[in-house]
mmCIF file of C-alpha atoms in Angstrom:
data_model
loop_
_atom_site.group_PDB
_atom_site.id
_atom_site.type_symbol
_atom_site.label_atom_id
_atom_site.label_comp_id
_atom_site.label_asym_id
_atom_site.label_seq_id
_atom_site.Cartn_x
_atom_site.Cartn_y
_atom_site.Cartn_z
ATOM 1 C CA ALA A 1 65.944 145.545 161.539
ATOM 2 C CA VAL A 2 67.648 147.179 164.528
ATOM 3 C CA GLY A 3 69.965 149.081 162.207
ATOM 4 C CA VAL A 4 67.076 150.437 160.145
ATOM 5 C CA ALA A 5 65.221 151.376 163.359
ATOM 6 C CA ASN A 6 68.131 153.300 164.887
ATOM 7 C CA PRO A 7 67.944 156.492 162.784
ATOM 8 C CA LEU A 8 64.193 156.793 163.398
ATOM 9 C CA MET A 9 64.589 156.110 167.104
ATOM 10 C CA ASN A 10 67.469 158.543 167.418
ATOM 11 C CA ILE A 11 65.554 161.369 165.736
ATOM 12 C CA VAL A 12 63.030 161.218 168.579
ATOM 13 C CA MET A 13 65.623 160.688 171.302
ATOM 14 C CA PHE A 14 67.722 163.593 170.111
ATOM 15 C CA PHE A 15 64.726 165.900 170.476
ATOM 16 C CA ILE A 16 64.847 164.934 174.159
ATOM 17 C CA ILE A 17 68.645 165.275 174.317
ATOM 18 C CA GLY A 18 68.374 168.706 172.663
ATOM 19 C CA ILE A 19 66.150 169.905 175.514
ATOM 20 C CA GLY A 20 68.848 168.799 177.954
ATOM 21 C CA ILE A 21 71.528 170.675 176.014
ATOM 22 C CA GLY A 22 69.484 173.880 175.990
ATOM 23 C CA ALA A 23 68.689 173.656 179.703
ATOM 24 C CA SER A 24 72.326 172.836 180.485
ATOM 25 C CA VAL A 25 73.503 176.145 178.987
ATOM 26 C CA ILE A 26 71.131 178.092 181.243
ATOM 27 C CA MET A 27 71.976 176.053 184.347
ATOM 28 C CA SER A 28 75.702 176.454 183.658
ATOM 29 C CA GLU A 29 75.312 180.244 183.573
ATOM 30 C CA PHE A 30 73.439 180.277 186.893
ATOM 31 C CA TYR A 31 76.052 177.976 188.423
ATOM 32 C CA GLY A 32 78.892 180.205 187.191
ATOM 33 C CA ALA A 33 77.122 183.223 188.693
ATOM 34 C CA ARG A 34 76.574 181.256 191.955
ATOM 35 C CA ASP A 35 72.829 181.901 191.701
ATOM 36 C CA TYR A 36 71.792 178.545 193.151
ATOM 37 C CA ARG A 37 68.161 179.479 193.733
ATOM 38 C CA ARG A 38 67.582 180.186 190.039
ATOM 39 C CA LEU A 39 69.661 177.127 189.164
ATOM 40 C CA ARG A 40 67.267 174.888 191.096
ATOM 41 C CA ARG A 41 64.195 176.601 189.667
ATOM 42 C CA GLU A 42 65.545 176.173 186.119
ATOM 43 C CA PHE A 43 66.278 172.515 186.894
ATOM 44 C CA SER A 44 62.682 172.044 188.075
ATOM 45 C CA THR A 45 61.160 173.960 185.161
ATOM 46 C CA ALA A 46 63.196 172.174 182.500
ATOM 47 C CA THR A 47 62.661 168.696 183.972
ATOM 48 C CA ILE A 48 58.880 169.044 184.273
ATOM 49 C CA ALA A 49 58.615 170.467 180.747
ATOM 50 C CA ALA A 50 60.849 167.746 179.282
ATOM 51 C CA PHE A 51 58.883 165.004 181.058
ATOM 52 C CA ALA A 52 55.580 166.265 179.628
ATOM 53 C CA PHE A 53 57.111 166.611 176.167
ATOM 54 C CA SER A 54 58.538 163.076 176.280
ATOM 55 C CA LEU A 55 55.082 161.615 177.029
ATOM 56 C CA PHE A 56 53.596 163.456 174.060
ATOM 57 C CA ILE A 57 56.343 162.589 171.582
ATOM 58 C CA SER A 58 56.434 158.928 172.671
ATOM 59 C CA ALA A 59 52.711 158.549 171.993
ATOM 60 C CA ALA A 60 53.003 160.303 168.628
ATOM 61 C CA PHE A 61 55.988 158.179 167.604
ATOM 62 C CA PHE A 62 54.210 154.954 168.601
ATOM 63 C CA ALA A 63 51.246 155.898 166.402
ATOM 64 C CA LEU A 64 53.349 156.927 163.378
ATOM 65 C CA VAL A 65 55.778 153.992 163.192
ATOM 66 C CA ASP A 66 54.136 152.320 160.172
ATOM 67 C CA PRO A 67 54.027 155.359 157.843
ATOM 68 C CA LEU A 68 57.572 156.293 158.839
ATOM 69 C CA LEU A 69 58.879 152.845 157.935
ATOM 70 C CA ARG A 70 57.102 152.928 154.583
ATOM 71 C CA MET A 71 58.561 156.364 153.905
ATOM 72 C CA CYS A 72 62.045 154.921 154.507
ATOM 73 C CA ASN A 73 61.581 152.125 151.923
ATOM 74 C CA THR A 74 62.104 149.486 154.619
ATOM 75 C CA PRO A 75 62.443 146.028 153.018
ATOM 76 C CA ALA A 76 59.399 143.800 153.581
ATOM 77 C CA GLU A 77 61.458 140.977 155.131
ATOM 78 C CA ILE A 78 62.441 143.139 158.133
ATOM 79 C CA LEU A 79 59.367 145.408 158.375
ATOM 80 C CA HIS A 80 57.567 143.494 161.159
ATOM 81 C CA GLU A 81 60.622 143.225 163.427
ATOM 82 C CA THR A 82 61.558 146.874 162.894
ATOM 83 C CA ARG A 83 58.018 147.940 163.850
ATOM 84 C CA ASP A 84 58.084 145.843 167.047
ATOM 85 C CA TYR A 85 61.452 147.237 168.080
ATOM 86 C CA LEU A 86 60.427 150.867 167.617
ATOM 87 C CA ARG A 87 57.116 150.546 169.449
ATOM 88 C CA ILE A 88 58.706 148.909 172.475
ATOM 89 C CA VAL A 89 61.454 151.537 172.646
ATOM 90 C CA ALA A 90 58.843 154.320 172.270
ATOM 91 C CA CYS A 91 57.166 153.132 175.468
ATOM 92 C CA GLY A 92 60.417 153.636 177.414
ATOM 93 C CA MET A 93 61.459 157.051 176.124
ATOM 94 C CA VAL A 94 60.365 158.734 179.342
ATOM 95 C CA PHE A 95 63.338 157.035 181.055
ATOM 96 C CA THR A 96 65.667 158.438 178.400
ATOM 97 C CA CYS A 97 64.228 161.876 179.122
ATOM 98 C CA ILE A 98 64.762 161.602 182.884
ATOM 99 C CA TYR A 99 68.345 160.362 182.543
ATOM 100 C CA ASN A 100 69.301 163.047 180.033
ATOM 101 C CA MET A 101 67.832 165.900 182.085
ATOM 102 C CA LEU A 102 69.541 164.700 185.255
ATOM 103 C CA SER A 103 72.884 164.156 183.527
ATOM 104 C CA ALA A 104 72.642 167.570 181.801
ATOM 105 C CA ALA A 105 72.070 169.234 185.176
ATOM 106 C CA LEU A 106 75.025 167.412 186.732
ATOM 107 C CA ARG A 107 77.328 168.371 183.859
ATOM 108 C CA ALA A 108 76.182 171.993 184.214
ATOM 109 C CA ILE A 109 77.698 172.075 187.718
ATOM 110 C CA GLY A 110 80.871 170.312 186.585
ATOM 111 C CA ASP A 111 80.016 166.745 187.647
ATOM 112 C CA THR A 112 80.744 164.512 184.660
ATOM 113 C CA ARG A 113 81.619 161.460 186.749
ATOM 114 C CA THR A 114 78.124 160.642 188.014
ATOM 115 C CA PRO A 115 76.482 160.526 184.548
ATOM 116 C CA LEU A 116 79.375 158.342 183.369
ATOM 117 C CA ILE A 117 78.874 155.891 186.237
ATOM 118 C CA CYS A 118 75.146 155.689 185.504
ATOM 119 C CA LEU A 119 75.780 155.201 181.800
ATOM 120 C CA ILE A 120 78.298 152.397 182.450
ATOM 121 C CA VAL A 121 75.888 150.601 184.792
ATOM 122 C CA GLY A 122 73.047 150.988 182.293
ATOM 123 C CA SER A 123 75.233 149.710 179.460
ATOM 124 C CA LEU A 124 76.264 146.626 181.440
ATOM 125 C CA VAL A 125 72.608 145.929 182.241
ATOM 126 C CA ASN A 126 71.787 146.351 178.550
ATOM 127 C CA VAL A 127 74.479 143.869 177.488
ATOM 128 C CA ALA A 128 73.415 141.302 180.104
ATOM 129 C CA LEU A 129 69.745 141.593 179.158
ATOM 130 C CA ASP A 130 70.568 141.441 175.431
ATOM 131 C CA ILE A 131 72.337 138.130 175.966
ATOM 132 C CA TRP A 132 69.531 136.783 178.142
ATOM 133 C CA THR A 133 66.560 137.893 176.017
ATOM 134 C CA VAL A 134 68.084 137.245 172.586
ATOM 135 C CA SER A 135 70.346 134.234 173.135
ATOM 136 C CA VAL A 136 68.572 132.468 176.022
ATOM 137 C CA LEU A 137 64.892 133.420 175.731
ATOM 138 C CA LYS A 138 65.043 133.621 171.892
ATOM 139 C CA MET A 139 62.978 136.845 171.872
ATOM 140 C CA GLY A 140 64.861 138.260 168.882
ATOM 141 C CA VAL A 141 64.596 141.963 168.096
ATOM 142 C CA ALA A 142 61.862 142.479 170.709
ATOM 143 C CA GLY A 143 64.240 141.177 173.377
ATOM 144 C CA ALA A 144 66.852 143.744 172.383
ATOM 145 C CA ALA A 145 64.202 146.486 172.631
ATOM 146 C CA TYR A 146 63.110 145.395 176.120
ATOM 147 C CA ALA A 147 66.759 145.310 177.201
ATOM 148 C CA THR A 148 67.196 148.897 175.992
ATOM 149 C CA VAL A 149 64.153 150.150 177.907
ATOM 150 C CA VAL A 150 65.112 148.420 181.163
ATOM 151 C CA SER A 151 68.711 149.663 180.970
ATOM 152 C CA GLN A 152 67.502 153.250 180.448
ATOM 153 C CA ALA A 153 65.234 152.939 183.477
ATOM 154 C CA VAL A 154 68.168 151.690 185.574
ATOM 155 C CA SER A 155 70.382 154.587 184.427
ATOM 156 C CA ALA A 156 67.662 157.138 185.230
ATOM 157 C CA ALA A 157 66.939 155.719 188.694
ATOM 158 C CA LEU A 158 70.624 155.499 189.630
ATOM 159 C CA CYS A 159 71.297 159.029 188.379
ATOM 160 C CA ALA A 160 68.392 160.427 190.417
ATOM 161 C CA TRP A 161 69.628 158.680 193.565
ATOM 162 C CA LEU A 162 73.233 159.846 193.164
ATOM 163 C CA LEU A 163 72.150 163.411 192.360
ATOM 164 C CA TRP A 164 70.018 163.598 195.484
ATOM 165 C CA ARG A 165 72.838 162.254 197.627
ATOM 166 C CA GLY A 166 75.708 164.363 196.305
ATOM 167 C CA ALA A 167 74.717 167.381 194.192
ATOM 168 C CA GLU A 168 73.713 169.949 196.803
ATOM 169 C CA PRO A 169 73.242 172.908 194.364
ATOM 170 C CA LEU A 170 70.617 170.804 192.538
ATOM 171 C CA ARG A 171 68.813 169.491 195.616
ATOM 172 C CA VAL A 172 65.349 170.843 194.900
ATOM 173 C CA THR A 173 63.090 171.713 197.846
ATOM 174 C CA ARG A 174 59.323 171.962 197.781
ATOM 175 C CA ALA A 175 59.621 175.737 197.288
ATOM 176 C CA ASP A 176 61.765 175.181 194.175
ATOM 177 C CA VAL A 177 59.299 172.843 192.432
ATOM 178 C CA CYS A 178 57.664 175.014 189.807
ATOM 179 C CA VAL A 179 57.354 175.842 186.141
ATOM 180 C CA GLU A 180 58.503 179.464 186.051
ATOM 181 C CA LYS A 181 57.206 181.199 182.935
ATOM 182 C CA GLU A 182 60.303 183.329 182.297
ATOM 183 C CA LEU A 183 62.629 180.365 182.681
ATOM 184 C CA LEU A 184 60.341 178.141 180.608
ATOM 185 C CA ASN A 185 60.393 180.648 177.731
ATOM 186 C CA LYS A 186 64.172 180.870 177.914
ATOM 187 C CA THR A 187 64.503 177.087 178.088
ATOM 188 C CA VAL A 188 62.228 176.645 175.066
ATOM 189 C CA HIS A 189 64.244 179.260 173.155
ATOM 190 C CA TYR A 190 67.537 177.501 173.881
ATOM 191 C CA SER A 191 66.161 173.993 173.595
ATOM 192 C CA TYR A 192 64.085 174.038 170.444
ATOM 193 C CA ALA A 193 67.071 174.909 168.263
ATOM 194 C CA SER A 194 69.272 172.353 170.036
ATOM 195 C CA ALA A 195 66.561 169.712 169.717
ATOM 196 C CA LEU A 196 65.977 170.452 166.036
ATOM 197 C CA GLN A 197 69.723 170.420 165.449
ATOM 198 C CA GLN A 198 70.218 167.064 167.171
ATOM 199 C CA ALA A 199 67.222 165.572 165.403
ATOM 200 C CA GLY A 200 68.371 167.081 162.110
ATOM 201 C CA VAL A 201 71.537 164.999 162.191
ATOM 202 C CA TYR A 202 69.427 161.854 162.208
ATOM 203 C CA VAL A 203 66.895 163.217 159.730
ATOM 204 C CA GLY A 204 69.844 163.515 157.370
ATOM 205 C CA ARG A 205 70.969 159.994 158.214
ATOM 206 C CA LEU A 206 67.422 158.794 157.662
ATOM 207 C CA LEU A 207 67.366 160.402 154.212
ATOM 208 C CA VAL A 208 70.654 158.729 153.389
ATOM 209 C CA GLN A 209 69.355 155.406 154.791
ATOM 210 C CA SER A 210 66.326 155.646 152.490
ATOM 211 C CA MET A 211 68.707 156.012 149.527
ATOM 212 C CA VAL A 212 70.886 153.106 150.695
ATOM 213 C CA ASN A 213 67.950 150.725 151.324
ATOM 214 C CA PRO A 214 67.207 150.126 147.588
ATOM 215 C CA LEU A 215 70.833 148.929 147.160
ATOM 216 C CA GLY A 216 69.845 145.707 148.944
ATOM 217 C CA VAL A 217 70.289 143.909 152.251
ATOM 218 C CA HIS A 218 74.097 143.638 151.936
ATOM 219 C CA ALA A 219 74.458 147.401 151.523
ATOM 220 C CA ILE A 220 72.049 147.982 154.415
ATOM 221 C CA ALA A 221 74.041 145.644 156.672
ATOM 222 C CA ALA A 222 77.346 147.322 155.747
ATOM 223 C CA PHE A 223 75.899 150.812 156.209
ATOM 224 C CA ASN A 224 74.461 149.943 159.631
ATOM 225 C CA ALA A 225 77.697 148.342 160.816
ATOM 226 C CA VAL A 226 79.687 151.366 159.699
ATOM 227 C CA ASN A 227 77.241 153.703 161.455
ATOM 228 C CA ARG A 228 78.035 151.955 164.720
ATOM 229 C CA VAL A 229 81.743 152.579 164.173
ATOM 230 C CA ASP A 230 80.891 156.186 163.254
ATOM 231 C CA ASP A 231 78.937 156.620 166.474
ATOM 232 C CA TYR A 232 81.818 155.356 168.605
ATOM 233 C CA ALA A 233 84.329 157.477 166.700
ATOM 234 C CA LEU A 234 82.325 160.704 166.897
ATOM 235 C CA ILE A 235 80.889 160.533 170.433
ATOM 236 C CA PRO A 236 84.145 161.764 172.088
ATOM 237 C CA GLU A 237 84.192 164.733 169.706
ATOM 238 C CA ARG A 238 80.642 165.661 170.703
ATOM 239 C CA ASP A 239 81.465 165.269 174.380
ATOM 240 C CA VAL A 240 84.505 167.552 174.133
ATOM 241 C CA ALA A 241 82.165 170.062 172.474
ATOM 242 C CA ASN A 242 79.753 169.726 175.395
ATOM 243 C CA GLY A 243 82.656 170.396 177.738
ATOM 244 C CA ILE A 244 83.489 173.559 175.795
ATOM 245 C CA MET A 245 79.811 174.562 175.956
ATOM 246 C CA VAL A 246 79.545 174.110 179.739
ATOM 247 C CA MET A 247 82.853 175.858 180.447
ATOM 248 C CA THR A 248 81.908 178.760 178.167
ATOM 249 C CA ALA A 249 78.471 179.180 179.786
ATOM 250 C CA GLN A 250 79.848 178.888 183.336
ATOM 251 C CA ASN A 251 82.488 181.549 182.696
ATOM 252 C CA ARG A 252 79.964 183.709 180.882
ATOM 253 C CA GLY A 253 77.852 183.647 184.068
ATOM 254 C CA ALA A 254 80.961 184.370 186.153
ATOM 255 C CA LYS A 255 81.916 187.308 183.828
ATOM 256 C CA LYS A 256 85.300 185.788 182.933
ATOM 257 C CA PRO A 257 85.594 186.155 179.133
ATOM 258 C CA GLU A 258 89.327 185.380 179.075
ATOM 259 C CA ARG A 259 88.625 181.868 180.383
ATOM 260 C CA MET A 260 85.930 181.399 177.727
ATOM 261 C CA MET A 261 88.485 181.938 174.958
ATOM 262 C CA LYS A 262 91.100 179.799 176.684
ATOM 263 C CA GLY A 263 88.560 176.968 176.964
ATOM 264 C CA LEU A 264 87.775 177.257 173.255
ATOM 265 C CA ARG A 265 91.452 177.107 172.249
ATOM 266 C CA VAL A 266 92.221 174.120 174.468
ATOM 267 C CA GLY A 267 89.036 172.336 173.393
ATOM 268 C CA LEU A 268 89.823 172.792 169.698
ATOM 269 C CA LEU A 269 93.338 171.462 170.249
ATOM 270 C CA ILE A 270 91.904 168.339 171.925
ATOM 271 C CA GLU A 271 89.386 167.930 169.087
ATOM 272 C CA ALA A 272 92.082 168.216 166.414
ATOM 273 C CA ILE A 273 94.426 165.717 168.104
ATOM 274 C CA TYR A 274 91.652 163.202 168.721
ATOM 275 C CA GLY A 275 90.307 163.615 165.180
ATOM 276 C CA CYS A 276 93.691 162.847 163.641
ATOM 277 C CA VAL A 277 94.239 159.828 165.902
ATOM 278 C CA VAL A 278 90.817 158.316 165.194
ATOM 279 C CA SER A 279 91.188 158.971 161.444
ATOM 280 C CA VAL A 280 94.422 156.976 161.356
ATOM 281 C CA ALA A 281 92.982 154.228 163.573
ATOM 282 C CA VAL A 282 89.818 153.771 161.510
ATOM 283 C CA PHE A 283 91.721 153.758 158.224
ATOM 284 C CA ALA A 284 94.267 151.206 159.481
ATOM 285 C CA LEU A 285 91.792 148.950 161.344
ATOM 286 C CA ALA A 286 88.776 149.136 159.030
ATOM 287 C CA GLY A 287 88.703 145.372 158.415
ATOM 288 C CA PRO A 288 88.935 144.259 162.075
ATOM 289 C CA MET A 289 86.357 146.881 163.056
ATOM 290 C CA MET A 290 83.880 145.540 160.520
ATOM 291 C CA ARG A 291 84.426 141.995 161.807
ATOM 292 C CA LEU A 292 83.199 143.156 165.225
ATOM 293 C CA PHE A 293 79.730 143.542 163.689
ATOM 294 C CA VAL A 294 79.722 141.212 160.671
ATOM 295 C CA SER A 295 80.607 137.512 160.497
ATOM 296 C CA ALA A 296 83.511 136.361 158.292
ATOM 297 C CA GLU A 297 81.086 134.482 156.026
ATOM 298 C CA GLU A 298 79.441 137.744 154.900
ATOM 299 C CA ALA A 299 82.241 138.613 152.503
ATOM 300 C CA GLU A 300 80.308 141.173 150.449
ATOM 301 C CA VAL A 301 79.171 143.073 153.538
ATOM 302 C CA LEU A 302 82.730 143.057 154.912
ATOM 303 C CA ALA A 303 84.159 144.368 151.655
ATOM 304 C CA LEU A 304 81.573 147.159 151.347
ATOM 305 C CA GLY A 305 81.963 148.247 154.971
ATOM 306 C CA THR A 306 85.766 148.145 154.949
ATOM 307 C CA ARG A 307 85.940 150.308 151.841
ATOM 308 C CA TYR A 308 83.444 152.753 153.374
ATOM 309 C CA LEU A 309 85.455 153.050 156.608
ATOM 310 C CA ARG A 310 88.722 153.615 154.777
ATOM 311 C CA LEU A 311 87.146 156.483 152.879
ATOM 312 C CA MET A 312 85.749 157.931 156.120
ATOM 313 C CA GLY A 313 89.160 157.565 157.771
ATOM 314 C CA PHE A 314 90.432 160.535 155.774
ATOM 315 C CA PHE A 315 87.857 162.920 157.236
ATOM 316 C CA TYR A 316 87.153 162.251 160.948
ATOM 317 C CA PHE A 317 89.172 165.312 162.040
ATOM 318 C CA LEU A 318 86.638 167.621 160.329
ATOM 319 C CA PRO A 319 83.636 166.984 162.632
ATOM 320 C CA GLY A 320 85.952 167.447 165.615
ATOM 321 C CA ILE A 321 86.670 171.027 164.587
ATOM 322 C CA THR A 322 83.014 171.777 163.815
ATOM 323 C CA ASN A 323 81.830 170.241 167.099
ATOM 324 C CA GLY A 324 84.273 172.366 169.084
ATOM 325 C CA LEU A 325 83.184 175.579 167.391
ATOM 326 C CA GLN A 326 79.532 174.697 167.860
ATOM 327 C CA GLY A 327 80.105 173.992 171.559
ATOM 328 C CA TYR A 328 81.404 177.543 171.957
ATOM 329 C CA MET A 329 78.485 178.985 169.977
ATOM 330 C CA ARG A 330 75.967 177.163 172.169
ATOM 331 C CA GLY A 331 77.786 178.351 175.282
ATOM 332 C CA ILE A 332 77.317 181.997 174.261
ATOM 333 C CA GLY A 333 73.673 181.376 173.410
ATOM 334 C CA LYS A 334 73.891 181.259 169.610
ATOM 335 C CA VAL A 335 71.969 177.990 169.325
ATOM 336 C CA ASN A 336 70.047 179.093 166.234
ATOM 337 C CA ILE A 337 73.264 179.447 164.246
ATOM 338 C CA THR A 338 74.433 175.939 165.133
ATOM 339 C CA MET A 339 71.070 174.632 163.933
ATOM 340 C CA TYR A 340 71.318 176.466 160.599
ATOM 341 C CA VAL A 341 74.849 175.190 159.977
ATOM 342 C CA THR A 342 73.893 171.609 160.835
ATOM 343 C CA TYR A 343 70.862 171.657 158.548
ATOM 344 C CA GLY A 344 72.952 173.111 155.743
ATOM 345 C CA GLN A 345 75.437 170.293 156.197
ATOM 346 C CA MET A 346 72.745 167.613 156.229
ATOM 347 C CA ALA A 347 71.068 169.054 153.142
ATOM 348 C CA LEU A 348 74.346 169.022 151.217
ATOM 349 C CA ARG A 349 75.058 165.468 152.378
ATOM 350 C CA ALA A 350 71.645 164.253 151.241
ATOM 351 C CA VAL A 351 71.897 166.015 147.874
ATOM 352 C CA CYS A 352 75.401 164.672 147.179
ATOM 353 C CA THR A 353 74.321 161.145 148.108
ATOM 354 C CA TRP A 354 71.283 161.389 145.820
ATOM 355 C CA LEU A 355 73.370 162.715 142.931
ATOM 356 C CA PHE A 356 76.113 160.100 143.080
ATOM 357 C CA ILE A 357 74.683 156.938 144.675
ATOM 358 C CA ASP A 358 73.670 155.405 141.324
ATOM 359 C CA MET A 359 77.215 155.913 140.009
ATOM 360 C CA LEU A 360 79.322 155.241 143.123
ATOM 361 C CA LYS A 361 76.913 153.011 145.107
ATOM 362 C CA LEU A 362 77.789 152.946 148.838
ATOM 363 C CA ASP A 363 81.018 154.943 148.250
ATOM 364 C CA ALA A 364 78.845 158.024 147.628
ATOM 365 C CA VAL A 365 77.853 158.179 151.307
ATOM 366 C CA PRO A 366 81.276 158.841 152.961
ATOM 367 C CA LEU A 367 82.209 161.310 150.220
ATOM 368 C CA ALA A 368 78.920 163.151 150.811
ATOM 369 C CA CYS A 369 79.680 163.219 154.562
ATOM 370 C CA ALA A 370 83.044 164.820 153.845
ATOM 371 C CA ALA A 371 81.405 167.482 151.652
ATOM 372 C CA GLY A 372 78.950 168.332 154.441
ATOM 373 C CA TRP A 373 81.656 168.557 157.104
ATOM 374 C CA MET A 374 83.810 170.807 154.919
ATOM 375 C CA LEU A 375 80.847 173.128 154.435
ATOM 376 C CA MET A 376 80.453 173.341 158.224
ATOM 377 C CA VAL A 377 84.131 174.161 158.789
ATOM 378 C CA VAL A 378 84.109 176.961 156.212
ATOM 379 C CA TRP A 379 80.797 178.366 157.482
ATOM 380 C CA GLU A 380 81.713 178.306 161.187
ATOM 381 C CA VAL A 381 85.255 179.604 160.779
ATOM 382 C CA GLY A 382 83.842 182.409 158.635
ATOM 383 C CA LEU A 383 81.357 183.333 161.374
ATOM 384 C CA ILE A 384 83.998 183.270 164.114
ATOM 385 C CA TRP A 385 86.331 185.427 161.997
ATOM 386 C CA HIS A 386 83.507 187.900 161.291
ATOM 387 C CA TRP A 387 82.513 188.144 164.968
ATOM 388 C CA LYS A 388 86.127 188.609 166.044
ATOM 389 C CA LYS A 389 86.628 191.350 163.458
ATOM 390 C CA LYS A 390 83.504 193.104 164.789
ATOM 391 C CA SER A 391 84.595 192.567 168.430
ATOM 392 C CA ARG A 392 81.465 190.507 169.072
ATOM 393 C CA LEU A 393 83.098 187.138 169.747
ATOM 394 C CA ILE A 394 82.510 187.166 173.507
ATOM 395 C CA VAL A 395 79.923 189.776 174.333
ATOM 396 C CA MET A 396 77.068 188.441 172.184
ATOM 397 C CA ASP A 397 73.747 187.638 173.851
#
């Protein structure tokens, strides 16, 4: 039930995260230009707007849970628990919004340590509460949902406290508290594409999940376990891309184009090395990784998941390259292009899964992922080559 709920939940959460990404680009530029007054006003504008948006989208999501689950062909035996989980998490999305806006602002000024500390503390709280609510109080899926909400609230509160104590450029005064129309328009322009892009990744996963669900509970369990491995494998690649984005935007504000290109080259090198390492690790350790999430008695689930991971192990370097290139594109303000490329990739992935799932069963999913990632590489490299040829690689606005 939790596995089926995750793609739906993440679609909504990544709308919120997308707002943080868009605002982070703008704040990074102001920080690079040492325009701290506009930095604080953008921080205020973006946070107030994101808070209001999170209240609206949480209420809408709560109301639409049932039709969404039916649309996803959710099996009847897990429908009730999935609904409970999603509605509880929907009530706590405002905390996710606050944490993500605060952490995006801190990363924009180069502080990656504070968000990491808050995330670690929140994760430890989540684990402790999961054990207590699920194993001790026997609250089942609802207990896991409550643990998630409380841990997000803890992360948000700790991040706010640490920001106020240590991040002087972001210390908003009463005069800075506002929703400035010009900055709001710019934030919406940067954020809507980032939000749609982030949500689009999980819309694609949701489409794939709806095609996997009719294969039965064993396939669902294997797919959900593998998605957790995927998430762990791909998060560092996305974070390197965010580093490239922030560095690019900061140096764009500081008028230092040579450092923008150097950051891109170094970031892509890190992405390529990490991608190769994680590809080898996942291929070699597919069985033990599956046993982290599936008991030894579930032999069919283990076999399906292990085969899936070994297929995916050939391709993890591809999203590293695409993430790095997209980080640079976001840093120069070309957020619309990253959205188009991502949606093209997700569409191809969904189509390939639909075409081949009857023939290949669960094996169709990793092969469809590879097809989508290869499309992204070709598309993005082609754009970068075209911009460089036209001498527009750095000076675009």
